[in-house]
mmCIF file of C-alpha atoms in Angstrom:
data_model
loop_
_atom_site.group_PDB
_atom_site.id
_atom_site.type_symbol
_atom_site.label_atom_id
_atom_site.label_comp_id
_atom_site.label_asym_id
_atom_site.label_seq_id
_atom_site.Cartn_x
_atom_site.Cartn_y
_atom_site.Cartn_z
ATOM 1 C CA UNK X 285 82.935 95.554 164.373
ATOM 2 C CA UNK X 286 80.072 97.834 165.641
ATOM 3 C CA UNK X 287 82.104 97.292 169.290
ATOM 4 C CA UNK X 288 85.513 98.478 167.845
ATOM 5 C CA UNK X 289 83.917 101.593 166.290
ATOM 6 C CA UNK X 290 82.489 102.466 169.970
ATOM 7 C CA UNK X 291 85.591 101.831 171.656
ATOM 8 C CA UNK X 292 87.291 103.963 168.762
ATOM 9 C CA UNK X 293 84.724 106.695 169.516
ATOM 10 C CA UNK X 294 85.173 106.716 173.312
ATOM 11 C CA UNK X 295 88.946 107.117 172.624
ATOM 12 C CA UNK X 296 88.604 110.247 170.925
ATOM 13 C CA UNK X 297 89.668 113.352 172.311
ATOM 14 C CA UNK X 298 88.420 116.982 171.662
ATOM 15 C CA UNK X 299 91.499 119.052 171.068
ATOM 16 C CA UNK X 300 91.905 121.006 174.368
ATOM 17 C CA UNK X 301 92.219 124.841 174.402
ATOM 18 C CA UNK X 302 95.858 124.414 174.680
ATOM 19 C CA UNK X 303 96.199 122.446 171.531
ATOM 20 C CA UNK X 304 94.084 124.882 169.889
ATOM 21 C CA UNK X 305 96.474 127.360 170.219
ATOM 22 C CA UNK X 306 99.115 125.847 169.036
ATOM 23 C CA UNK X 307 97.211 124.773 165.529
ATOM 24 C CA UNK X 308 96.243 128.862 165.777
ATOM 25 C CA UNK X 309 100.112 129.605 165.885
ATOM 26 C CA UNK X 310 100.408 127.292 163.198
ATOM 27 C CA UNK X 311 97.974 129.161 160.850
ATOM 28 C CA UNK X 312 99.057 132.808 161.663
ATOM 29 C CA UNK X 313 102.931 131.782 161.128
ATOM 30 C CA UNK X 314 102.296 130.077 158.114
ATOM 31 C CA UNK X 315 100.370 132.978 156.931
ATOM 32 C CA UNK X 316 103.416 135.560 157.736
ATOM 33 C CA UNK X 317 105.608 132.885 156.022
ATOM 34 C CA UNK X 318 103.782 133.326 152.813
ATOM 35 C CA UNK X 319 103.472 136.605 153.114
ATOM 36 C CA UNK X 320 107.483 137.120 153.226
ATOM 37 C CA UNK X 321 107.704 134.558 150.572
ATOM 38 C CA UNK X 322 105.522 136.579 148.124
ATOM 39 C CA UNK X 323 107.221 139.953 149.235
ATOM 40 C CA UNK X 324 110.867 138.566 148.468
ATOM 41 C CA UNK X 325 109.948 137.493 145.509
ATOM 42 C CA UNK X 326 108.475 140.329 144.078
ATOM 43 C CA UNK X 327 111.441 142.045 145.521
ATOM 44 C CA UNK X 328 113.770 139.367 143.614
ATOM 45 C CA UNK X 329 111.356 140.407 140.782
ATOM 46 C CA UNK X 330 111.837 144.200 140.459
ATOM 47 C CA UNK X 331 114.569 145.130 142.679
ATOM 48 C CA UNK X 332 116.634 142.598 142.209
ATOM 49 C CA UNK X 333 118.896 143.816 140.288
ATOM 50 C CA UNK X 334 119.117 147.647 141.553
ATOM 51 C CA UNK X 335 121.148 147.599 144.575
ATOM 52 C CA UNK X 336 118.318 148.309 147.521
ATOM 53 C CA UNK X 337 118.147 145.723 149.966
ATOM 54 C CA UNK X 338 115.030 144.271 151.202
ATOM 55 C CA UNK X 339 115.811 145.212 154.786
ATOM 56 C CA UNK X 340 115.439 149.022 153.149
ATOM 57 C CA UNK X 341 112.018 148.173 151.291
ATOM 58 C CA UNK X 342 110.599 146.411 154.925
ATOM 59 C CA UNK X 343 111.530 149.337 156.732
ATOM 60 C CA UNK X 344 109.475 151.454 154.160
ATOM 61 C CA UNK X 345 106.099 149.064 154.639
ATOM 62 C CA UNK X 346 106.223 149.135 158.462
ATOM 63 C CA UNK X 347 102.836 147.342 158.476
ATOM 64 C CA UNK X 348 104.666 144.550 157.426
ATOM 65 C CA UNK X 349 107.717 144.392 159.675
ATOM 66 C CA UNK X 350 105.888 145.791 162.311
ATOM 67 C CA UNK X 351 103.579 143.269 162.320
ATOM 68 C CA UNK X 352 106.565 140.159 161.893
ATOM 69 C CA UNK X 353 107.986 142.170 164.972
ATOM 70 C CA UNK X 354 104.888 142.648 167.263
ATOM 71 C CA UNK X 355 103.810 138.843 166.879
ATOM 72 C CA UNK X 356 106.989 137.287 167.948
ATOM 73 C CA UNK X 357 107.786 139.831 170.734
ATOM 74 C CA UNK X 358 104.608 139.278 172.464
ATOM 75 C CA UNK X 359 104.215 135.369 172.069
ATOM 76 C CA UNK X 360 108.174 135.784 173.662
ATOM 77 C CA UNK X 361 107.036 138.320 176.596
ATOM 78 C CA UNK X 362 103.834 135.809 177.537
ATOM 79 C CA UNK X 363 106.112 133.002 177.899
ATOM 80 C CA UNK X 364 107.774 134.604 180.221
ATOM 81 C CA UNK X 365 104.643 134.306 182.852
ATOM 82 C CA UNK X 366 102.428 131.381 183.699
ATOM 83 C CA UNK X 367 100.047 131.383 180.782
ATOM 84 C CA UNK X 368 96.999 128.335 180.948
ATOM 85 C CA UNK X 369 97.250 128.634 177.257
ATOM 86 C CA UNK X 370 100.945 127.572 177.061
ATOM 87 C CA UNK X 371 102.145 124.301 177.043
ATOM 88 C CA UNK X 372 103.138 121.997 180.234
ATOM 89 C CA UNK X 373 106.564 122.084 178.820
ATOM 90 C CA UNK X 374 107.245 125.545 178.967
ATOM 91 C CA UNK X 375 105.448 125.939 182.219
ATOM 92 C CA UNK X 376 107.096 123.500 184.400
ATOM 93 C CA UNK X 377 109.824 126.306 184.879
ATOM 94 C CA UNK X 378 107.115 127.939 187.169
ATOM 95 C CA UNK X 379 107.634 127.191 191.086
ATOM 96 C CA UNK X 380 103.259 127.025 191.015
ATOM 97 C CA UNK X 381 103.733 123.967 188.959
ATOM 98 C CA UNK X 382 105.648 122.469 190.253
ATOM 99 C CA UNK X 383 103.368 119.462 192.235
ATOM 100 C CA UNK X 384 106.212 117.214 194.607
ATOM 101 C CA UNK X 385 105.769 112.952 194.117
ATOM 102 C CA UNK X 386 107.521 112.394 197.233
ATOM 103 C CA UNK X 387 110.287 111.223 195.489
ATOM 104 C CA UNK X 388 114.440 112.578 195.618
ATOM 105 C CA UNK X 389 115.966 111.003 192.562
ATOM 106 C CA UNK X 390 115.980 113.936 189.957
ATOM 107 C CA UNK X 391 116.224 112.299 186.857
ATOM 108 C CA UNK X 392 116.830 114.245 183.311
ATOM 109 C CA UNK X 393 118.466 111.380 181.063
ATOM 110 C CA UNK X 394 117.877 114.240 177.724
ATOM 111 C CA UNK X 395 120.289 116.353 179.129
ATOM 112 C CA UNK X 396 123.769 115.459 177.162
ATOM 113 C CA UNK X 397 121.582 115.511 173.946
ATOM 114 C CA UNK X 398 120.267 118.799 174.956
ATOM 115 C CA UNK X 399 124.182 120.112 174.517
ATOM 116 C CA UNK X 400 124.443 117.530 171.033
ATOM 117 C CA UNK X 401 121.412 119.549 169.537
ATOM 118 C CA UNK X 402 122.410 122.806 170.420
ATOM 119 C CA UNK X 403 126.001 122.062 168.914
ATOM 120 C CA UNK X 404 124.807 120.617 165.793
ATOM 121 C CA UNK X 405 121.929 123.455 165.799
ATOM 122 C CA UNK X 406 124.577 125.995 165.601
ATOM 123 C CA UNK X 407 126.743 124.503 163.126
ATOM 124 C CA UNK X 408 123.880 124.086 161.063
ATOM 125 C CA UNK X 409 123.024 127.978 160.708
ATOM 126 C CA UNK X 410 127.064 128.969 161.024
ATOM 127 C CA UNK X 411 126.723 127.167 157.318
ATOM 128 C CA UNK X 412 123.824 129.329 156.429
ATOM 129 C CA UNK X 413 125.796 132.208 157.773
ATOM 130 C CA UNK X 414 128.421 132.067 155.903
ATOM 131 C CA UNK X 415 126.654 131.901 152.957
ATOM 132 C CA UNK X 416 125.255 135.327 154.405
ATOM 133 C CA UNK X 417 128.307 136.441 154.623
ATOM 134 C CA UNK X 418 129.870 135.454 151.406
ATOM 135 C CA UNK X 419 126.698 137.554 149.410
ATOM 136 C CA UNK X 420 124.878 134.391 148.446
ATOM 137 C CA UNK X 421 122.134 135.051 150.575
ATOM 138 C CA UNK X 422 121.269 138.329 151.454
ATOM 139 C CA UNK X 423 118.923 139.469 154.738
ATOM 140 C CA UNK X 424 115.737 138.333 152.846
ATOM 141 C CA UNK X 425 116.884 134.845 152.788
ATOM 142 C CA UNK X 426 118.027 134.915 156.501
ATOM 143 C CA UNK X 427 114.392 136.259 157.566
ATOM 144 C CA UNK X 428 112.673 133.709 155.268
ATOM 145 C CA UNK X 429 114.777 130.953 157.023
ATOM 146 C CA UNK X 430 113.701 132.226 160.686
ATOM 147 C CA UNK X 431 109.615 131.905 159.428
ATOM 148 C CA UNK X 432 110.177 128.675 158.273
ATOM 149 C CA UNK X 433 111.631 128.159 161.233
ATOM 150 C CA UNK X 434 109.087 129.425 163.137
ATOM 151 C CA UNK X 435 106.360 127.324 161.420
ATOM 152 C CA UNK X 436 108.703 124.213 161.763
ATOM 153 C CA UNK X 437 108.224 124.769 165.340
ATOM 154 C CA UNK X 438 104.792 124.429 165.282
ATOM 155 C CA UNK X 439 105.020 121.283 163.222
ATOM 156 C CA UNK X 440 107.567 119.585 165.889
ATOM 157 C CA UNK X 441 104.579 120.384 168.513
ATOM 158 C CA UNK X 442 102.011 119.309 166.917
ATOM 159 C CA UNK X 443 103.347 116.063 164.236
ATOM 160 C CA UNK X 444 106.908 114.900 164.553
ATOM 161 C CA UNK X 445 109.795 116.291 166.382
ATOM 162 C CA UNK X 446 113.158 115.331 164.757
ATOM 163 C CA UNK X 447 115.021 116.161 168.163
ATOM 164 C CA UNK X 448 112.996 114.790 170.460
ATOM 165 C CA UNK X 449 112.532 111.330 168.004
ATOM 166 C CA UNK X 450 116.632 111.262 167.228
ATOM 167 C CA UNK X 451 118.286 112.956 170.259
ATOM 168 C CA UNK X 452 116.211 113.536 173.317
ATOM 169 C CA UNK X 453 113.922 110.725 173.318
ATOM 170 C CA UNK X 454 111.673 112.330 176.177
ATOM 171 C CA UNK X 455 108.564 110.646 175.817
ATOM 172 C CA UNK X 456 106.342 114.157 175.107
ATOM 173 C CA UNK X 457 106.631 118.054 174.886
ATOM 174 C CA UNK X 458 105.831 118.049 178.386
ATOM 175 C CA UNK X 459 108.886 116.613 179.480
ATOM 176 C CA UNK X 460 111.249 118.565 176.773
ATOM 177 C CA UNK X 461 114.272 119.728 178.297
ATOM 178 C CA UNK X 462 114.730 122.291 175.345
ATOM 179 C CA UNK X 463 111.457 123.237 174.857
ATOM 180 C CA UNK X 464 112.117 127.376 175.548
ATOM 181 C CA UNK X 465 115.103 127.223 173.601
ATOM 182 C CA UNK X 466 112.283 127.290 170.582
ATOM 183 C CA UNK X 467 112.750 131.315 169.982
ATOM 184 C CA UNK X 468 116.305 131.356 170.493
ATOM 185 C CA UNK X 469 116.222 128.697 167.598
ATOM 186 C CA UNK X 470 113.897 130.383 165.327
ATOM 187 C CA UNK X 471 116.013 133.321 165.674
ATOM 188 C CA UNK X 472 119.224 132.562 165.272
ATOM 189 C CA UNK X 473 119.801 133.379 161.532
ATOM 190 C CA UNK X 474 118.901 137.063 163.002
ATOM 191 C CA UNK X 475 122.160 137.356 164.334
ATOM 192 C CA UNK X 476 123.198 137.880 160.490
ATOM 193 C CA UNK X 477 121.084 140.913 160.292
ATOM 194 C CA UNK X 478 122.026 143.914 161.671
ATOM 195 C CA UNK X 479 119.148 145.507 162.417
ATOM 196 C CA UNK X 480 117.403 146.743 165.899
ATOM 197 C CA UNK X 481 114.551 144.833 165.304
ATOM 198 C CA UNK X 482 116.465 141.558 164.758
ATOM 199 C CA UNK X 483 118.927 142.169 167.221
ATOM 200 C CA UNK X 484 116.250 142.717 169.378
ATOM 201 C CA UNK X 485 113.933 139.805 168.530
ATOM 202 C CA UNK X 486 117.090 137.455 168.921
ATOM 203 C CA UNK X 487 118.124 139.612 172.281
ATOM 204 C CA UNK X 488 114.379 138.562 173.686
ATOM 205 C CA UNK X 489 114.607 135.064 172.495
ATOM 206 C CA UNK X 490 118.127 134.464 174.010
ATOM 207 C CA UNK X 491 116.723 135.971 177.724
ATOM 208 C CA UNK X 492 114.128 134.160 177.447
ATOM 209 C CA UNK X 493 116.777 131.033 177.162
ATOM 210 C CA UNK X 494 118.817 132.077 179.943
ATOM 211 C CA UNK X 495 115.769 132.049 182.202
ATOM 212 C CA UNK X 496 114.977 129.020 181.700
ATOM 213 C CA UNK X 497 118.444 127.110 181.581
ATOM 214 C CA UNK X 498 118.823 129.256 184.982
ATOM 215 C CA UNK X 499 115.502 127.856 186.561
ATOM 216 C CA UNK X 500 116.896 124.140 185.441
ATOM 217 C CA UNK X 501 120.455 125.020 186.946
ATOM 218 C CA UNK X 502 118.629 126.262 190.485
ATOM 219 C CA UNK X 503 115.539 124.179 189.884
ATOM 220 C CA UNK X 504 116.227 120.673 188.250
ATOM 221 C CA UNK X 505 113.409 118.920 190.203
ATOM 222 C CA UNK X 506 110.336 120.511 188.442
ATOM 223 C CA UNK X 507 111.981 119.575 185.029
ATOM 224 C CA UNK X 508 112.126 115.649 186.007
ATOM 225 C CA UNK X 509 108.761 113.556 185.425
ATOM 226 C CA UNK X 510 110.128 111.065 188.722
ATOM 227 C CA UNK X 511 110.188 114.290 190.969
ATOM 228 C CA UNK X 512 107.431 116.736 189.409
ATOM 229 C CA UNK X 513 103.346 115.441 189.365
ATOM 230 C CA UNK X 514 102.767 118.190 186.836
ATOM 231 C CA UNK X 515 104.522 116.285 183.914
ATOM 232 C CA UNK X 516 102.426 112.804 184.413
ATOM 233 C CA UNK X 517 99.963 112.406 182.081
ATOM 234 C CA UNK X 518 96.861 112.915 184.375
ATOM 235 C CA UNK X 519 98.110 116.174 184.515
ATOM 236 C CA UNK X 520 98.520 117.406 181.465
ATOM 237 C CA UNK X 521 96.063 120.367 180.330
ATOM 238 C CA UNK X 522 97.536 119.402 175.865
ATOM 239 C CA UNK X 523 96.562 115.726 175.445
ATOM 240 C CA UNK X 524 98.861 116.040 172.238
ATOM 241 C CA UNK X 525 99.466 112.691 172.574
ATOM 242 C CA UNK X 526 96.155 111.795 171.711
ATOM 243 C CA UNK X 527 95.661 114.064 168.993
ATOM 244 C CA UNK X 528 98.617 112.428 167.584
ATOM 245 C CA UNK X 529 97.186 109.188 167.595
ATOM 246 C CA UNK X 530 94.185 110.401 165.932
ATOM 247 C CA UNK X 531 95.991 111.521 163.429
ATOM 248 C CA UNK X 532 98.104 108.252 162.911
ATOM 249 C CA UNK X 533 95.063 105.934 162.903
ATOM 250 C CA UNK X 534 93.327 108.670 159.967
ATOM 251 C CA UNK X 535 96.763 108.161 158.027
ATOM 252 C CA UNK X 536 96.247 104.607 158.436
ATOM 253 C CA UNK X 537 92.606 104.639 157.409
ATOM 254 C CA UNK X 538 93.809 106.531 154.342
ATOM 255 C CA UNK X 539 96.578 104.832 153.086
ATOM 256 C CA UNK X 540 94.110 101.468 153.542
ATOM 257 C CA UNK X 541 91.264 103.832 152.035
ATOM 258 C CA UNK X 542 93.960 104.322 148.853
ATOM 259 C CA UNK X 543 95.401 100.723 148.468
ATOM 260 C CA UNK X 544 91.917 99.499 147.953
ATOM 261 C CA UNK X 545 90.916 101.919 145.203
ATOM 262 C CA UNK X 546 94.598 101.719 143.551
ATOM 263 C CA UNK X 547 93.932 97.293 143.732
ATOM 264 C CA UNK X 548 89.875 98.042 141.912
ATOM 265 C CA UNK X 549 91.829 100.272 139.742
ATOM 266 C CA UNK X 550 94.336 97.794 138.510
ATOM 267 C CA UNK X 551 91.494 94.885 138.791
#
């Protein structure tokens, strides 16, 4: 018993500055989530029912929307540059990762699912648009939808990711072949508000896109695990793999924890 516990010990991993961030980006966006919750709703509250829109009342509290604004636009201008910060699977765009194995054989077997998510990802927020567009939701919905989005995001990093479990089947974020398509996802129900600043947050997001899906076009070696070093595991500066482990074994030890008391309870 005593041996298991060391081994169990040995195995654990300090989360790395890199997955640090990301549980950062989790707090701050969920923060900004509630904070546009609570403002909608006190907007649903007392303005509801007079006619001025909640784009209007935002653009009167430009703390607020400035804020929303500044956040995104910067995390979407870093990722344009090698950042140590950022994760392997964003970076592997970057010709200074990009470490050769010797091997020729590019292979990216995600790559039809890549074109299966971003079809059903747009049919899935056409349906939210036109409820947009048919006044059942107005802008405040469509903004709430892109910071749950955005905090969804963070969750797929750092718990489960629906794509990459259903559709991709890439073994990590490091080897996503979407993985900066993330803004361009978060803010896509944007495109229903006509606004500069979410025109312009959806403008960055799809650049940012087109980058990278032109550095896979000219580049698809440093996106393949067989031809790039930097995506093996001895490599990689996140070790969310191990986190995630962690975190399986402690819901394990909980559930275990919880059928014991819930079995003395019923004794």
């Amino acid at each position: 018993m005593t041996q298991k516990k060391t081994r169990r010990a040995k195995r654990r991993v300090k989360l790395t500055p890199v997955s640090s961030y990301h549980y950062f980006r989790l707090v701050y966006r969920s923060v900004l989530l509630l904070a546009v919750l609570v403002f909608y709703i006190r907007y649903r509250l007392n303005m509801g029912g007079s006619g001025i829109e909640i784009t209007r009342l935002l653009e009167g509290r430009p703390v607020i929307l400035g804020i929303l604004w500044l956040v995104f636009a910067v995390e979407m201008v870093l990722r344009f540059f090698p950042a140590k910060l950022e994760s392997p699977g964003s970076q592997k765009q970057f010709a200074r990762n990009y470490i050769r194995t010797g091997e020729t054989n590019i292979e990216i077997p995600d790559n039809n699912a890549a074109m299966l998510v971003a079809l059903i990802w747009i049919c899935f927020n056409v349906f939210f648009g036109a409820l947009h567009m048919s006044g059942i939701f107005d802008d405040g919905i469509m903004i709430i939808i892109s910071c749950i989005y955005s905090v969804c995001d963070m969750i797929c990093i750092l718990f489960f990711c629906p794509f990459q479990t259903w559709f991709l089947k890439n073994k990590c974020c490091s080897s996503c072949r979407i993985y900066n398509w993330d803004y361009a996802m978060i803010f896509t129900p944007m495109f229903f508000v006509r606004k500069t600043y979410s025109w312009t947050l959806l403008a960055m997001s799809l650049i940012l896109m087109l980058r990278w899906e032109i550095t896979f076009f000219l580049h698809p070696e440093r996106f393949s695990p067989v031809t790039n070093g930097y995506l093996h595991c001895k490599n990689c500066s996140e070790k969310l793999c191990t986190h995630k482990r962690q975190l399986g074994r402690l819901w394990k030890e909980i559930e275990r924890h919880t059928a014991k008391r819930l079995k003395r309870l019923k004794g």
